[in-house]
XYZ file of C-alpha atoms in Angstrom:
241
model
C 18.145 -61.465 19.444
C 16.979 -59.239 22.280
C 18.997 -60.196 25.363
C 18.437 -59.509 29.056
C 21.590 -60.482 30.962
C 21.545 -60.338 34.737
C 25.287 -59.769 35.107
C 25.889 -57.142 32.421
C 26.879 -53.665 33.700
C 25.494 -51.932 30.606
C 22.056 -53.517 30.929
C 21.956 -52.846 34.670
C 22.764 -49.183 34.055
C 19.978 -48.726 31.495
C 17.498 -50.202 33.991
C 18.263 -47.472 36.517
C 19.137 -44.498 34.310
C 17.823 -43.035 31.065
C 20.885 -43.807 28.963
C 21.643 -46.045 25.989
C 24.848 -47.643 24.722
C 25.978 -48.311 21.160
C 29.079 -50.403 20.546
C 31.574 -48.856 18.146
C 34.350 -51.439 18.561
C 34.803 -54.615 20.594
C 37.495 -57.242 21.157
C 37.419 -60.330 23.344
C 40.544 -61.400 25.256
C 40.206 -65.184 25.476
C 43.086 -65.596 27.921
C 41.690 -63.058 30.393
C 38.043 -63.818 29.528
C 37.305 -60.103 29.217
C 35.545 -57.977 26.642
C 37.013 -54.610 25.656
C 34.591 -52.174 24.039
C 34.395 -48.631 22.804
C 30.891 -47.315 23.314
C 28.847 -44.244 22.523
C 26.626 -43.338 25.480
C 23.516 -41.233 24.914
C 21.697 -39.731 27.893
C 18.207 -38.235 27.981
C 19.903 -35.199 29.564
C 23.289 -34.126 30.841
C 22.372 -35.224 34.368
C 21.134 -38.601 33.122
C 24.454 -39.095 31.367
C 26.392 -38.061 34.488
C 24.505 -40.501 36.702
C 24.578 -43.293 34.142
C 28.305 -43.295 33.457
C 29.098 -42.989 37.156
C 26.918 -46.031 37.929
C 28.552 -47.915 35.080
C 32.031 -47.092 36.333
C 31.158 -48.371 39.830
C 29.476 -51.597 38.652
C 31.118 -54.731 40.180
C 31.470 -56.378 36.758
C 33.273 -53.349 35.313
C 36.995 -54.057 35.219
C 38.270 -50.916 33.474
C 36.537 -47.680 32.526
C 37.798 -44.601 30.691
C 35.916 -41.532 29.514
C 37.467 -40.632 26.163
C 35.294 -37.737 25.014
C 32.096 -35.968 25.960
C 29.765 -33.441 24.398
C 26.525 -32.366 26.101
C 24.418 -35.500 26.712
C 26.676 -37.850 24.714
C 29.985 -39.484 25.597
C 32.467 -41.926 24.156
C 33.858 -44.449 26.626
C 36.313 -47.330 26.584
C 35.587 -50.256 28.896
C 36.722 -53.725 29.861
C 34.161 -56.030 31.469
C 34.416 -59.564 32.782
C 32.889 -62.300 30.670
C 29.160 -62.632 31.342
C 27.265 -65.920 31.532
C 25.650 -65.276 28.154
C 28.987 -64.486 26.524
C 30.470 -67.711 27.922
C 27.614 -69.838 26.578
C 27.749 -68.242 23.138
C 31.519 -68.619 22.957
C 31.311 -72.175 24.315
C 29.592 -73.161 21.076
C 31.974 -71.193 18.850
C 29.423 -68.430 18.395
C 30.542 -65.192 16.811
C 29.343 -61.601 16.599
C 27.874 -60.530 13.242
C 26.784 -56.974 14.073
C 26.983 -54.116 16.587
C 25.492 -54.097 20.091
C 22.765 -51.676 21.125
C 21.593 -51.469 24.746
C 18.573 -49.575 26.060
C 15.813 -49.985 28.683
C 17.286 -53.102 30.261
C 17.814 -55.157 27.113
C 20.557 -55.579 24.559
C 20.285 -56.183 20.826
C 22.701 -58.916 19.752
C 23.619 -60.157 16.290
C 25.252 -63.584 16.683
C 26.074 -66.444 14.373
C 26.852 -70.160 14.625
C 28.344 -72.661 12.218
C 25.141 -74.696 11.927
C 21.503 -74.658 12.912
C 22.012 -77.610 15.245
C 24.785 -75.837 17.131
C 22.629 -72.713 17.330
C 19.738 -74.697 18.832
C 22.000 -76.199 21.506
C 23.576 -72.854 22.362
C 20.204 -71.123 22.659
C 18.933 -73.903 24.914
C 21.853 -73.439 27.292
C 21.606 -69.658 27.036
C 18.108 -69.769 28.486
C 19.247 -71.340 31.769
C 20.458 -68.089 33.335
C 19.373 -65.460 30.835
C 16.209 -64.152 29.246
C 16.161 -63.548 25.517
C 13.905 -63.283 22.507
C 14.998 -64.383 19.028
C 13.738 -61.537 16.862
C 14.826 -63.067 13.556
C 16.814 -66.057 12.405
C 18.448 -66.308 9.000
C 21.058 -68.352 7.250
C 23.894 -65.960 6.585
C 25.061 -65.616 3.019
C 27.386 -63.322 1.134
C 24.896 -60.494 0.443
C 23.581 -60.427 4.030
C 27.054 -60.341 5.540
C 28.083 -57.646 3.093
C 25.020 -55.552 3.958
C 25.752 -55.853 7.690
C 29.354 -54.729 7.249
C 28.243 -51.917 4.958
C 25.750 -50.580 7.497
C 28.276 -50.742 10.346
C 30.887 -48.908 8.284
C 28.353 -46.281 7.276
C 27.391 -45.755 10.907
C 31.008 -45.421 11.971
C 31.583 -42.883 9.213
C 28.804 -40.694 10.605
C 30.129 -41.135 14.144
C 33.490 -39.939 12.871
C 31.777 -36.852 11.449
C 30.501 -35.957 14.909
C 33.920 -36.537 16.456
C 35.570 -34.216 13.915
C 33.427 -31.253 14.944
C 34.811 -28.746 17.413
C 32.557 -27.653 20.266
C 31.969 -24.319 18.533
C 31.039 -25.974 15.224
C 28.744 -28.490 16.936
C 26.981 -25.739 18.889
C 26.507 -23.670 15.726
C 25.024 -26.610 13.804
C 22.774 -27.577 16.704
C 21.430 -24.047 17.101
C 20.849 -23.672 13.352
C 18.864 -26.928 13.180
C 16.858 -26.353 16.353
C 15.981 -22.737 15.483
C 14.861 -23.637 11.957
C 17.634 -21.966 9.975
C 17.579 -24.765 7.387
C 13.780 -24.752 7.020
C 12.072 -23.264 3.971
C 11.172 -20.550 4.606
C 13.790 -19.958 7.288
C 12.502 -19.485 10.808
C 15.564 -17.549 11.988
C 18.473 -15.528 10.600
C 22.238 -15.549 10.983
C 22.017 -12.343 12.985
C 19.559 -13.889 15.451
C 21.669 -17.017 15.824
C 24.846 -15.002 16.260
C 23.213 -12.972 19.052
C 22.695 -16.181 21.055
C 26.453 -16.665 21.163
C 27.444 -13.037 21.495
C 29.377 -12.970 18.223
C 28.997 -11.296 14.842
C 26.947 -12.840 12.047
C 30.046 -13.381 9.840
C 31.789 -15.194 12.715
C 28.783 -17.422 13.330
C 28.448 -18.099 9.593
C 32.100 -19.174 9.473
C 31.607 -21.640 12.334
C 28.454 -22.991 10.725
C 30.071 -23.446 7.307
C 33.028 -25.288 8.790
C 30.699 -27.669 10.624
C 28.598 -28.233 7.519
C 31.680 -28.933 5.446
C 32.974 -31.575 7.869
C 29.630 -33.340 8.151
C 29.026 -33.156 4.394
C 32.425 -34.705 3.682
C 31.636 -37.740 5.824
C 28.114 -38.016 4.390
C 29.576 -38.151 0.868
C 31.983 -40.863 1.999
C 28.979 -42.760 3.363
C 27.279 -42.433 -0.042
C 30.394 -43.942 -1.596
C 30.187 -46.940 0.746
C 26.651 -47.649 -0.421
C 27.588 -47.083 -4.059
C 30.469 -49.558 -3.797
C 28.142 -52.137 -2.259
C 25.586 -51.714 -5.049
C 28.328 -52.057 -7.675
C 29.641 -55.238 -6.046
C 26.146 -56.701 -6.005
C 25.693 -55.877 -9.709
C 29.000 -57.541 -10.579
C 27.952 -60.696 -8.738
C 24.637 -60.803 -10.618
C 26.274 -60.303 -13.990
C 28.811 -63.018 -13.249
C 26.239 -65.730 -12.610
């Protein structure tokens, strides 16, 4: 569902600033009624990111905020927010999260599940009292769908980990090579031209670029393996019927 909460600091921030949030990890503390998250924040520019994270940090519903890592217009943050009205209504009907959050332009993409269609209907009715939302799709979860959701989340996290593994020098080398067309065919730039941008020799730039490529490629291959394992599992289930 597409959710518009009126007491969510992340949604409020995306209304005022050109930033988006993607949840990497989340955990709800039932005793404290707080949600702890690790988020990736993407800004339209460095200044948009600066203004967005500062507004988020100062939001009245933000309990704890920590900047864990930053590179250019992207940051990784760890937060704790108070339970929102929508969270309380979902949890009040034993609802559960079935996929990652994504927040942009004042709305939040939720994947939630309930134990039955009747319970879901009741929860959605109550949810509409203080919140605006749009059910984008509604399915009965089964083994293959759950497996696909987990697979996609794990694949996404694997690629996030690839970005985190890069040093600033490696990231800058990869970014320049892509933006200047080094990987195009035919190439639109040379190693010498790229190296001149950074004031280093072509062999030094090539070394930085190769290291970055190797790290990203390693995680991409691991992502391929996740998909391959999923396809194998699905084949085994079909054969076993």
